CSV table of N, CA and C in Angstrom, one decimal:
chain,number,residue,atom,x,y,z
A,1,MET,N,0.8,-1.2,0.0
A,1,MET,CA,0.0,0.0,0.0
A,1,MET,C,0.9,1.3,0.0
A,2,VAL,N,2.0,1.2,0.6
A,2,VAL,CA,2.9,2.3,0.7
A,2,VAL,C,3.3,2.7,-0.7
A,3,GLU,N,3.6,1.7,-1.5
A,3,GLU,CA,4.1,1.9,-2.9
A,3,GLU,C,3.0,2.6,-3.7
A,4,LEU,N,1.7,2.2,-3.5
A,4,LEU,CA,0.6,2.8,-4.2
A,4,LEU,C,0.5,4.2,-3.9
A,5,GLY,N,0.7,4.6,-2.6
A,5,GLY,CA,0.6,6.0,-2.2
A,5,GLY,C,1.7,6.8,-2.8
A,6,LYS,N,2.9,6.2,-3.0
A,6,LYS,CA,4.0,6.9,-3.6
A,6,LYS,C,3.7,7.2,-5.1
A,7,PHE,N,3.1,6.2,-5.7
A,7,PHE,CA,2.7,6.3,-7.1
A,7,PHE,C,1.7,7.4,-7.3
A,8,LYS,N,0.7,7.5,-6.4
A,8,LYS,CA,-0.3,8.5,-6.4
A,8,LYS,C,0.3,9.9,-6.2
A,9,GLU,N,1.2,10.0,-5.3
A,9,GLU,CA,1.9,11.2,-5.0
A,9,GLU,C,2.7,11.7,-6.3
A,10,LEU,N,3.4,10.7,-6.9
A,10,LEU,CA,4.2,11.0,-8.1
A,10,LEU,C,3.3,11.4,-9.2
A,11,GLU,N,2.1,10.8,-9.3
A,11,GLU,CA,1.2,11.1,-10.4
A,11,GLU,C,0.7,12.5,-10.2
A,12,GLU,N,0.4,12.9,-9.0
A,12,GLU,CA,-0.1,14.3,-8.7
A,12,GLU,C,1.0,15.3,-9.0
A,13,LYS,N,2.2,15.0,-8.7
A,13,LYS,CA,3.3,15.9,-9.0
A,13,LYS,C,3.5,16.1,-10.5
A,14,ILE,N,3.4,15.0,-11.2
A,14,ILE,CA,3.6,15.0,-12.6
A,14,ILE,C,2.4,15.8,-13.3
A,15,LYS,N,1.2,15.6,-12.8
A,15,LYS,CA,0.0,16.4,-13.3
A,15,LYS,C,0.2,17.9,-13.0
A,16,ASP,N,0.7,18.2,-11.9
A,16,ASP,CA,1.0,19.6,-11.5
A,16,ASP,C,2.0,20.2,-12.4
A,17,LEU,N,3.1,19.4,-12.6
A,17,LEU,CA,4.2,19.9,-13.5
A,17,LEU,C,3.7,20.1,-14.9
A,18,VAL,N,2.9,19.2,-15.4
A,18,VAL,CA,2.4,19.3,-16.8
A,18,VAL,C,1.5,20.5,-16.9
A,19,GLY,N,0.7,20.8,-15.9
A,19,GLY,CA,-0.2,21.9,-15.9
A,19,GLY,C,0.6,23.2,-15.9
A,20,LYS,N,1.7,23.3,-15.1
A,20,LYS,CA,2.5,24.5,-15.0
A,20,LYS,C,3.3,24.6,-16.3
A,21,TYR,N,3.7,23.5,-16.9
A,21,TYR,CA,4.4,23.6,-18.2
A,21,TYR,C,3.4,24.2,-19.3
A,22,SER,N,2.2,23.8,-19.3
A,22,SER,CA,1.2,24.3,-20.3
A,22,SER,C,1.0,25.8,-20.1
A,23,VAL,N,0.9,26.2,-18.8
A,23,VAL,CA,0.7,27.6,-18.6
A,23,VAL,C,1.9,28.4,-19.1
A,24,LEU,N,3.1,27.9,-18.7
A,24,LEU,CA,4.3,28.6,-19.2
A,24,LEU,C,4.5,28.6,-20.7
A,25,LYS,N,4.1,27.6,-21.3
A,25,LYS,CA,4.2,27.5,-22.8
A,25,LYS,C,3.3,28.5,-23.4
A,26,ARG,N,2.1,28.6,-22.9
A,26,ARG,CA,1.1,29.5,-23.4
A,26,ARG,C,1.6,31.0,-23.2
A,27,ARG,N,2.1,31.2,-22.0
A,27,ARG,CA,2.6,32.6,-21.7
A,27,ARG,C,3.8,32.9,-22.6
A,28,ASN,N,4.6,32.0,-22.8
A,28,ASN,CA,5.8,32.2,-23.7
A,28,ASN,C,5.3,32.6,-25.1
A,29,HIS,N,4.3,31.9,-25.6
A,29,HIS,CA,3.7,32.2,-26.9
A,29,HIS,C,3.1,33.6,-26.9
A,30,GLU,N,2.4,34.0,-25.9
A,30,GLU,CA,1.9,35.3,-25.8
A,30,GLU,C,3.0,36.4,-25.8
A,31,LEU,N,4.0,36.1,-25.1
A,31,LEU,CA,5.2,37.0,-25.0
A,31,LEU,C,5.9,37.2,-26.4
A,32,GLU,N,6.0,36.0,-27.1
A,32,GLU,CA,6.6,36.1,-28.4
A,32,GLU,C,5.8,36.9,-29.3
A,33,GLU,N,4.4,36.8,-29.3
A,33,GLU,CA,3.5,37.6,-30.1
A,33,GLU,C,3.7,39.1,-29.8
A,34,LEU,N,3.7,39.3,-28.5
A,34,LEU,CA,3.9,40.7,-28.0
A,34,LEU,C,5.2,41.3,-28.5
A,35,LEU,N,6.2,40.5,-28.4
A,35,LEU,CA,7.5,41.0,-28.9
A,35,LEU,C,7.5,41.3,-30.4
A,36,LYS,N,6.9,40.4,-31.2
A,36,LYS,CA,6.7,40.6,-32.6
A,36,LYS,C,6.0,41.9,-32.9
A,37,ASN,N,4.9,42.2,-32.2
A,37,ASN,CA,4.2,43.4,-32.4
A,37,ASN,C,5.0,44.6,-32.0
A,38,LYS,N,5.7,44.5,-30.9
A,38,LYS,CA,6.6,45.7,-30.5
A,38,LYS,C,7.7,45.9,-31.5
A,39,GLU,N,8.3,44.9,-32.1
A,39,GLU,CA,9.3,45.0,-33.1
A,39,GLU,C,8.7,45.7,-34.3
A,40,ARG,N,7.5,45.3,-34.7
A,40,ARG,CA,6.8,45.9,-35.8
A,40,ARG,C,6.6,47.4,-35.6
A,41,GLU,N,6.1,47.7,-34.4
A,41,GLU,CA,5.8,49.1,-34.0
A,41,GLU,C,7.1,49.9,-34.0
A,42,LEU,N,8.2,49.3,-33.5
A,42,LEU,CA,9.5,50.0,-33.5
A,42,LEU,C,9.9,50.3,-34.9
A,43,GLY,N,9.8,49.3,-35.8
A,43,GLY,CA,10.1,49.5,-37.2
A,43,GLY,C,9.3,50.7,-37.8
A,44,GLU,N,8.0,50.7,-37.5
A,44,GLU,CA,7.2,51.8,-38.1
A,44,GLU,C,7.6,53.1,-37.5
A,45,ALA,N,7.9,53.1,-36.2
A,45,ALA,CA,8.3,54.4,-35.6
A,45,ALA,C,9.7,54.9,-36.2
A,46,SER,N,10.6,53.9,-36.4
A,46,SER,CA,11.9,54.3,-37.0
A,46,SER,C,11.7,54.9,-38.4
A,47,ILE,N,10.8,54.3,-39.2
A,47,ILE,CA,10.5,54.9,-40.5
A,47,ILE,C,9.9,56.3,-40.4
A,48,SER,N,9.0,56.5,-39.4
A,48,SER,CA,8.4,57.8,-39.2
A,48,SER,C,9.4,58.8,-38.8
A,49,VAL,N,10.3,58.4,-37.9
A,49,VAL,CA,11.4,59.3,-37.5
A,49,VAL,C,12.3,59.7,-38.7
A,50,GLU,N,12.6,58.7,-39.5
A,50,GLU,CA,13.4,58.9,-40.7
A,50,GLU,C,12.8,59.9,-41.6
A,51,LYS,N,11.5,59.8,-41.8
A,51,LYS,CA,10.7,60.7,-42.7
A,51,LYS,C,10.7,62.1,-42.1
A,52,ILE,N,10.5,62.2,-40.8
A,52,ILE,CA,10.5,63.5,-40.2
A,52,ILE,C,11.8,64.2,-40.3
A,53,ASN,N,12.9,63.4,-40.1
A,53,ASN,CA,14.3,64.0,-40.2
A,53,ASN,C,14.5,64.5,-41.6
A,54,GLU,N,14.1,63.7,-42.6
A,54,GLU,CA,14.2,64.1,-44.0
A,54,GLU,C,13.5,65.4,-44.3
A,55,GLU,N,12.2,65.5,-43.8
A,55,GLU,CA,11.4,66.7,-44.0
A,55,GLU,C,12.1,67.9,-43.3
A,56,ARG,N,12.6,67.7,-42.0
A,56,ARG,CA,13.3,68.7,-41.3
A,56,ARG,C,14.5,69.2,-42.1
A,57,ASP,N,15.3,68.3,-42.6
A,57,ASP,CA,16.4,68.7,-43.4
A,57,ASP,C,16.0,69.5,-44.6
A,58,ALA,N,15.0,69.1,-45.3
A,58,ALA,CA,14.5,69.8,-46.5
A,58,ALA,C,14.0,71.2,-46.1
A,59,VAL,N,13.3,71.3,-45.0
A,59,VAL,CA,12.9,72.7,-44.5
A,59,VAL,C,14.1,73.5,-44.2
A,60,ARG,N,15.0,72.9,-43.5
A,60,ARG,CA,16.2,73.7,-43.1
A,60,ARG,C,17.0,74.2,-44.3
A,61,THR,N,17.1,73.4,-45.3
A,61,THR,CA,17.8,73.8,-46.6
A,61,THR,C,17.0,74.9,-47.2
A,62,ARG,N,15.7,74.8,-47.3
A,62,ARG,CA,14.9,75.9,-47.9
A,62,ARG,C,15.0,77.2,-47.1
A,63,VAL,N,15.0,77.1,-45.7
A,63,VAL,CA,15.1,78.3,-44.9
A,63,VAL,C,16.5,78.9,-45.1
A,64,ASP,N,17.5,78.1,-45.1
A,64,ASP,CA,18.9,78.6,-45.3
A,64,ASP,C,19.0,79.3,-46.7
A,65,SER,N,18.3,78.8,-47.7
A,65,SER,CA,18.3,79.4,-49.0
A,65,SER,C,17.6,80.7,-49.0
A,66,LEU,N,16.5,80.8,-48.3
A,66,LEU,CA,15.7,82.0,-48.1
A,66,LEU,C,16.5,83.1,-47.4
A,67,LEU,N,17.2,82.6,-46.3
A,67,LEU,CA,18.1,83.6,-45.5
A,67,LEU,C,19.2,84.1,-46.4
A,68,ASP,N,19.8,83.3,-47.2
A,68,ASP,CA,20.8,83.7,-48.2
A,68,ASP,C,20.3,84.8,-49.1
A,69,LEU,N,19.0,84.6,-49.6
A,69,LEU,CA,18.4,85.5,-50.5
A,69,LEU,C,18.2,86.9,-49.8
A,70,LEU,N,17.8,86.8,-48.5
A,70,LEU,CA,17.5,88.0,-47.7
A,70,LEU,C,18.8,88.8,-47.5
A,71,GLN,N,19.9,88.1,-47.3
A,71,GLN,CA,21.2,88.7,-47.0
A,71,GLN,C,21.7,89.5,-48.3
A,72,ASP,N,21.2,89.0,-49.4
A,72,ASP,CA,21.7,89.6,-50.7
A,72,ASP,C,20.9,90.9,-50.9
A,73,ILE,N,19.8,91.1,-50.2
A,73,ILE,CA,19.0,92.3,-50.4
A,73,ILE,C,19.5,93.4,-49.5
A,74,ASP,N,19.7,94.6,-50.1
A,74,ASP,CA,20.2,95.7,-49.4
A,74,ASP,C,19.0,96.5,-48.9
A,75,VAL,N,18.7,96.3,-47.6
A,75,VAL,CA,17.5,96.9,-47.0
A,75,VAL,C,17.7,98.4,-46.6
A,76,LEU,N,18.9,98.9,-46.5
A,76,LEU,CA,19.1,100.3,-46.2
A,76,LEU,C,19.1,101.1,-47.5
A,77,PRO,N,18.4,102.3,-47.5
A,77,PRO,CA,18.3,103.1,-48.7
A,77,PRO,C,19.6,103.8,-49.0
């Protein structure tokens, strides 16, 4: 009877372990999906930042050009 009790105890521990494994496996999958989404969002944000930087540089170039034109104008009579 002692042996049967030990098998029962072992069975319960194995069931508990399998349950915990399933929970961890599911959570790992959720975290992998979350990571993929965040990586995609980061990529999109990087593209947006790159576009904004390009636009800023274009505006800066135009402003510099306009300032150069204004310097060429003699404002004093």
